[in-house]
């Protein structure tokens, strides 16, 4: 199980964190869940800086990224991750309650892998998170190790 990639949850709402963790647990995923509560911390984690400098080199299986975050918002995190050759292959799923078309369009322009509007209902949100966790952590086939292709881009 040591080779399982973690799932990075970037969320500042304690209720959404709790619900997301419960849904992922119910999916029986063995992946470790790492929580960052703002965009700045997420970038430090992904870049292995600050308090995350000593974390394992392994990138997350997926980043579940809230759009509205303190310090650095989700779109800024997305732009930084997808703009860096060292992190651009990390799948990012934007999770948001925003139904603004401009947020959707901008996310895809920046390279988001999926954009999910958080369902208002508890059951629907729970099921959406379960499905996301299983897809990205189990079913999705990631690209080969970075060293194999990073120099080509």
Coordinates of N, CA and C in Angstrom, one line a residue:
X1 N 0.8 -1.2 0.0 CA 0.0 0.0 0.0 C 0.8 1.3 0.0
X2 N 2.1 1.1 0.2 CA 3.0 2.3 0.3 C 3.1 3.1 -1.0
X3 N 2.8 2.4 -2.1 CA 2.9 3.1 -3.4 C 1.6 3.8 -3.8
X4 N 0.6 3.7 -3.0 CA -0.7 4.4 -3.3 C -0.4 5.9 -3.2
X5 N -0.9 6.6 -4.2 CA -0.7 8.1 -4.2 C -1.8 8.7 -3.3
X6 N -1.4 9.7 -2.5 CA -2.4 10.4 -1.7 C -3.4 11.2 -2.5
X7 N -4.5 11.5 -1.9 CA -5.5 12.5 -2.5 C -5.3 13.8 -1.8
X8 N -5.1 14.9 -2.5 CA -5.0 16.2 -1.8 C -6.3 16.9 -1.9
X9 N -6.9 17.2 -0.7 CA -8.1 17.9 -0.6 C -7.7 19.4 -0.2
X10 N -8.1 20.3 -1.1 CA -7.8 21.7 -0.7 C -9.2 22.4 -0.5
X11 N -9.5 22.6 0.7 CA -10.8 23.1 1.1 C -10.7 23.8 2.4
X12 N -11.4 25.0 2.5 CA -11.4 25.7 3.8 C -12.7 25.6 4.6
X13 N -13.7 25.0 4.0 CA -15.0 24.9 4.8 C -15.0 23.6 5.6
X14 N -15.0 23.7 6.9 CA -14.9 22.5 7.8 C -16.0 21.5 7.5
X15 N -17.2 21.9 7.2 CA -18.3 21.0 6.9 C -18.1 20.2 5.6
X16 N -17.5 20.9 4.6 CA -17.2 20.2 3.3 C -16.1 19.3 3.5
X17 N -15.1 19.6 4.3 CA -14.0 18.7 4.6 C -14.5 17.4 5.2
X18 N -15.3 17.6 6.3 CA -15.9 16.4 7.0 C -16.7 15.5 6.0
X19 N -17.5 16.1 5.2 CA -18.4 15.4 4.3 C -17.5 14.7 3.3
X20 N -16.5 15.4 2.7 CA -15.7 14.8 1.7 C -14.9 13.6 2.3
X21 N -14.4 13.7 3.5 CA -13.6 12.7 4.1 C -14.5 11.5 4.4
X22 N -15.8 11.7 4.8 CA -16.7 10.6 5.1 C -17.0 9.9 3.8
X23 N -17.2 10.6 2.7 CA -17.5 10.0 1.4 C -16.4 9.2 0.9
X24 N -15.2 9.7 1.0 CA -14.0 9.0 0.5 C -13.8 7.7 1.4
X25 N -14.0 7.8 2.7 CA -13.9 6.7 3.5 C -14.9 5.6 3.2
X26 N -16.1 6.0 2.9 CA -17.1 5.0 2.5 C -16.8 4.3 1.2
X27 N -16.0 5.0 0.3 CA -15.6 4.4 -0.9 C -14.5 3.3 -0.7
X28 N -14.0 3.2 0.5 CA -13.0 2.2 1.0 C -11.7 2.4 0.2
X29 N -11.4 3.6 -0.1 CA -10.1 3.9 -0.7 C -9.0 3.8 0.3
X30 N -7.9 3.2 0.0 CA -6.8 3.1 0.9 C -5.8 4.3 0.9
X31 N -6.1 5.2 -0.1 CA -5.2 6.3 -0.3 C -5.3 7.2 0.9
X32 N -4.1 7.8 1.3 CA -4.1 8.8 2.4 C -4.7 10.1 1.9
X33 N -5.4 10.8 2.7 CA -6.0 12.0 2.3 C -5.2 13.1 3.0
X34 N -4.7 14.0 2.2 CA -4.0 15.2 2.8 C -4.9 16.4 2.6
X35 N -5.0 17.2 3.7 CA -5.9 18.4 3.7 C -5.0 19.6 3.7
X36 N -5.3 20.5 2.8 CA -4.7 21.9 2.9 C -5.9 22.8 3.0
X37 N -5.9 23.8 3.8 CA -7.0 24.7 4.1 C -7.0 26.0 3.3
X38 N -5.9 26.2 2.6 CA -5.9 27.4 1.7 C -5.0 27.2 0.5
X39 N -5.0 28.0 -0.5 CA -4.3 27.8 -1.7 C -2.8 27.9 -1.5
X40 N -2.3 28.8 -0.6 CA -0.9 28.9 -0.4 C -0.3 27.6 0.2
X41 N -1.0 27.0 1.1 CA -0.6 25.8 1.7 C -0.6 24.7 0.6
X42 N -1.6 24.6 -0.2 CA -1.6 23.6 -1.3 C -0.4 23.8 -2.2
X43 N -0.1 25.0 -2.6 CA 1.1 25.2 -3.4 C 2.4 24.7 -2.7
X44 N 2.5 25.0 -1.4 CA 3.7 24.6 -0.7 C 3.8 23.1 -0.7
X45 N 2.6 22.4 -0.5 CA 2.6 20.9 -0.5 C 3.0 20.4 -1.8
X46 N 2.4 20.9 -2.9 CA 2.7 20.4 -4.3 C 4.2 20.7 -4.7
X47 N 4.7 21.8 -4.2 CA 6.1 22.1 -4.6 C 7.1 21.6 -3.6
X48 N 6.6 20.9 -2.5 CA 7.5 20.4 -1.5 C 8.3 21.5 -0.8
X49 N 7.6 22.6 -0.4 CA 8.2 23.7 0.2 C 7.7 23.9 1.6
X50 N 8.4 24.8 2.4 CA 7.9 25.1 3.7 C 7.8 23.9 4.6
X51 N 6.6 23.8 5.3 CA 6.4 22.6 6.2 C 6.3 21.3 5.4
X52 N 6.2 21.3 4.1 CA 6.0 20.1 3.3 C 7.3 19.7 2.6
X53 N 8.4 20.4 2.9 CA 9.7 20.2 2.2 C 10.2 18.7 2.3
X54 N 9.8 18.1 3.4 CA 10.3 16.7 3.7 C 9.3 15.6 3.3
X55 N 8.2 16.0 2.7 CA 7.2 15.0 2.3 C 7.8 14.1 1.2
X56 N 7.2 12.9 1.1 CA 7.7 12.0 0.0 C 7.5 12.7 -1.4
X57 N 8.4 12.4 -2.3 CA 8.4 13.0 -3.7 C 7.1 12.7 -4.4
X58 N 6.4 11.6 -4.1 CA 5.2 11.2 -4.8 C 4.1 12.3 -4.9
X59 N 3.7 12.5 -6.2 CA 2.6 13.5 -6.4 C 1.3 12.9 -6.0
X60 N 0.2 13.7 -5.7 CA -1.1 13.2 -5.4 C -1.7 12.5 -6.6
X61 N -2.6 11.5 -6.4 CA -3.4 10.9 -7.4 C -4.3 11.9 -8.1
X62 N -4.8 12.8 -7.2 CA -5.7 13.8 -7.7 C -5.7 14.9 -6.7
X63 N -6.0 16.2 -7.1 CA -6.2 17.3 -6.2 C -7.6 17.7 -6.3
X64 N -8.4 17.6 -5.2 CA -9.7 18.1 -5.2 C -9.6 19.5 -4.7
X65 N -9.9 20.5 -5.5 CA -9.5 21.9 -5.3 C -10.8 22.7 -5.2
X66 N -11.0 23.4 -4.1 CA -12.1 24.3 -4.0 C -11.8 25.6 -4.8
X67 N -12.7 26.2 -5.4 CA -12.5 27.4 -6.1 C -12.3 28.6 -5.3
X68 N -13.1 28.8 -4.3 CA -13.0 30.0 -3.4 C -12.2 29.6 -2.1
X69 N -10.9 30.1 -2.1 CA -10.0 29.8 -1.0 C -9.4 31.0 -0.5
X70 N -9.0 31.0 0.8 CA -8.2 32.2 1.4 C -6.8 32.1 0.9
X71 N -6.1 33.3 0.9 CA -4.7 33.5 0.6 C -4.5 33.4 -0.9
X72 N -4.6 32.2 -1.5 CA -4.5 32.1 -2.9 C -5.7 31.3 -3.4
X73 N -6.5 31.9 -4.3 CA -7.8 31.2 -4.7 C -7.5 30.0 -5.6
X74 N -8.5 29.2 -5.8 CA -8.4 28.0 -6.6 C -7.9 28.2 -8.0
X75 N -8.3 29.2 -8.7 CA -7.9 29.5 -10.1 C -6.4 29.8 -10.1
X76 N -5.9 30.5 -9.1 CA -4.5 30.8 -9.0 C -3.7 29.6 -8.8
X77 N -4.2 28.7 -7.9 CA -3.5 27.4 -7.6 C -3.5 26.6 -8.9
X78 N -4.6 26.5 -9.6 CA -4.7 25.8 -10.8 C -3.7 26.3 -11.9
X79 N -3.6 27.6 -12.0 CA -2.7 28.2 -13.0 C -1.3 27.9 -12.7
X80 N -0.9 27.9 -11.4 CA 0.4 27.7 -10.9 C 0.8 26.2 -11.2
X81 N -0.1 25.3 -10.9 CA 0.2 23.9 -11.0 C 0.3 23.5 -12.5
X82 N -0.7 23.9 -13.3 CA -0.7 23.6 -14.7 C 0.4 24.3 -15.5
X83 N 0.9 25.4 -14.9 CA 2.0 26.2 -15.6 C 3.4 25.7 -15.3
X84 N 3.5 24.7 -14.4 CA 4.8 24.2 -14.0 C 5.0 22.8 -14.5
X85 N 6.0 22.6 -15.3 CA 6.3 21.3 -15.9 C 6.4 20.2 -14.9
X86 N 6.8 20.5 -13.7 CA 7.0 19.5 -12.6 C 5.7 19.0 -12.1
X87 N 4.6 19.8 -12.2 CA 3.3 19.5 -11.6 C 2.2 19.4 -12.6
X88 N 2.4 19.8 -13.8 CA 1.2 20.0 -14.7 C 0.4 18.7 -15.0
X89 N 1.1 17.5 -14.8 CA 0.3 16.3 -15.1 C -0.5 15.8 -13.9
X90 N -0.4 16.5 -12.8 CA -1.3 16.1 -11.6 C -2.7 16.4 -12.0
X91 N -3.6 15.5 -11.9 CA -5.0 15.7 -12.2 C -5.6 16.7 -11.1
X92 N -6.4 17.6 -11.6 CA -7.0 18.6 -10.7 C -8.5 18.6 -11.0
X93 N -9.3 18.4 -10.0 CA -10.8 18.5 -10.1 C -11.2 19.7 -9.3
X94 N -11.8 20.6 -9.9 CA -12.3 21.8 -9.3 C -13.6 21.5 -8.7
X95 N -13.7 21.7 -7.4 CA -15.0 21.5 -6.6 C -15.5 22.9 -6.2
X96 N -16.7 23.2 -6.6 CA -17.1 24.6 -6.2 C -18.7 24.6 -6.2
X97 N -19.2 25.5 -5.4 CA -20.6 25.8 -5.4 C -21.0 26.8 -6.4
X98 N -19.9 27.4 -7.1 CA -20.2 28.4 -8.1 C -20.8 27.9 -9.3
X99 N -21.8 28.5 -9.8 CA -22.5 28.1 -11.0 C -22.2 29.2 -12.1
X100 N -21.1 30.0 -11.8 CA -20.7 31.0 -12.8 C -20.1 30.4 -14.0
X101 N -20.6 30.7 -15.2 CA -20.0 30.2 -16.4 C -18.6 30.6 -16.6
X102 N -18.3 31.8 -16.1 CA -16.9 32.3 -16.3 C -15.9 31.5 -15.4
X103 N -16.3 31.0 -14.3 CA -15.4 30.1 -13.5 C -15.2 28.8 -14.2
X104 N -16.2 28.3 -14.8 CA -16.1 27.0 -15.6 C -15.1 27.2 -16.8
X105 N -15.4 28.3 -17.5 CA -14.6 28.5 -18.7 C -13.1 28.8 -18.3
X106 N -12.9 29.6 -17.3 CA -11.5 30.0 -16.9 C -10.8 28.7 -16.4
X107 N -11.5 27.9 -15.7 CA -10.9 26.6 -15.2 C -10.4 25.8 -16.3
X108 N -11.2 25.6 -17.3 CA -10.8 24.8 -18.5 C -9.7 25.4 -19.3
X109 N -9.7 26.7 -19.4 CA -8.6 27.4 -20.1 C -7.3 27.2 -19.4
X110 N -7.3 27.1 -18.0 CA -6.1 26.9 -17.3 C -5.7 25.4 -17.2
X111 N -6.5 24.5 -17.7 CA -6.1 23.1 -17.7 C -6.7 22.2 -16.7
X112 N -7.8 22.6 -16.1 CA -8.5 21.7 -15.1 C -8.9 20.4 -15.8
X113 N -8.8 19.3 -15.0 CA -9.2 18.0 -15.6 C -10.7 17.7 -15.5
X114 N -11.3 18.3 -14.5 CA -12.7 18.2 -14.3 C -13.2 19.3 -13.5
X115 N -14.5 19.7 -13.7 CA -15.1 20.8 -12.9 C -16.4 20.3 -12.4
X116 N -16.6 20.2 -11.1 CA -17.7 19.7 -10.5 C -18.4 20.7 -9.6
X117 N -19.7 21.0 -9.9 CA -20.4 21.9 -9.0 C -20.9 21.1 -7.9
X118 N -20.6 21.6 -6.7 CA -21.0 20.8 -5.4 C -22.5 20.8 -5.4
X119 N -23.1 19.6 -5.4 CA -24.5 19.5 -5.2 C -24.9 20.1 -3.9
X120 N -26.1 20.7 -3.9 CA -26.6 21.3 -2.6 C -27.0 20.3 -1.6
X121 N -27.6 19.2 -2.1 CA -28.1 18.2 -1.2 C -26.9 17.3 -0.6
X122 N -27.1 16.9 0.6 CA -26.1 16.1 1.3 C -25.8 14.8 0.5
X123 N -26.9 14.1 0.2 CA -26.7 12.8 -0.5 C -26.0 12.9 -1.8
X124 N -26.4 13.9 -2.6 CA -25.8 14.1 -3.9 C -24.4 14.4 -3.8
X125 N -24.0 15.3 -2.8 CA -22.6 15.7 -2.7 C -21.8 14.5 -2.2
X126 N -22.3 13.7 -1.3 CA -21.7 12.5 -0.8 C -21.4 11.5 -2.0
X127 N -22.4 11.3 -2.8 CA -22.2 10.4 -3.9 C -21.2 10.9 -5.0
X128 N -21.3 12.2 -5.2 CA -20.3 12.8 -6.2 C -18.9 12.6 -5.7
X129 N -18.6 12.9 -4.5 CA -17.3 12.7 -3.9 C -16.8 11.2 -4.0
X130 N -17.7 10.3 -3.7 CA -17.4 8.9 -3.7 C -17.0 8.6 -5.2
X131 N -17.8 9.0 -6.1 CA -17.5 8.7 -7.6 C -16.1 9.3 -8.0
X132 N -15.9 10.5 -7.6 CA -14.6 11.2 -7.9 C -13.4 10.4 -7.3
X133 N -13.5 10.1 -6.1 CA -12.4 9.4 -5.4 C -12.1 8.1 -6.1
X134 N -13.1 7.3 -6.4 CA -12.9 6.0 -7.1 C -12.3 6.2 -8.5
X135 N -12.9 7.1 -9.2 CA -12.3 7.3 -10.6 C -10.9 7.7 -10.6
X136 N -10.5 8.8 -9.8 CA -9.2 9.3 -9.9 C -8.2 8.5 -9.1
X137 N -8.6 7.8 -8.1 CA -7.6 7.1 -7.3 C -7.5 5.6 -7.7
X138 N -8.5 5.1 -8.4 CA -8.5 3.7 -8.8 C -8.5 3.5 -10.3
X139 N -9.5 4.1 -10.9 CA -9.8 3.8 -12.3 C -8.9 4.6 -13.3
X140 N -8.5 5.8 -13.0 CA -7.8 6.6 -14.0 C -6.3 6.1 -14.1
X141 N -5.9 6.0 -15.3 CA -4.5 5.6 -15.6 C -3.6 6.8 -15.8
X142 N -2.8 7.1 -14.8 CA -1.9 8.3 -14.9 C -0.8 8.1 -15.9
X143 N -0.2 9.2 -16.3 CA 0.9 9.1 -17.3 C 2.1 8.4 -16.6
X144 N 3.1 7.9 -17.4 CA 4.2 7.3 -16.8 C 5.0 8.3 -15.9
X145 N 5.9 7.7 -15.1 CA 6.7 8.6 -14.2 C 7.2 9.8 -14.9
X146 N 7.2 10.9 -14.2 CA 7.6 12.2 -14.8 C 8.9 12.2 -15.5
X147 N 9.9 11.5 -15.0 CA 11.2 11.5 -15.6 C 11.2 11.0 -17.0
X148 N 10.2 10.2 -17.3 CA 10.1 9.6 -18.6 C 9.7 10.6 -19.7
X149 N 9.0 11.6 -19.3 CA 8.4 12.5 -20.3 C 8.6 14.0 -20.1
X150 N 9.1 14.4 -18.9 CA 9.2 15.8 -18.6 C 10.1 16.6 -19.5
X151 N 11.2 15.9 -20.0 CA 12.1 16.6 -20.8 C 11.5 16.9 -22.2
X152 N 10.5 16.1 -22.6 CA 9.9 16.3 -23.9 C 9.0 17.5 -24.0
X153 N 8.6 18.1 -22.8 CA 7.6 19.1 -22.9 C 8.2 20.4 -22.6

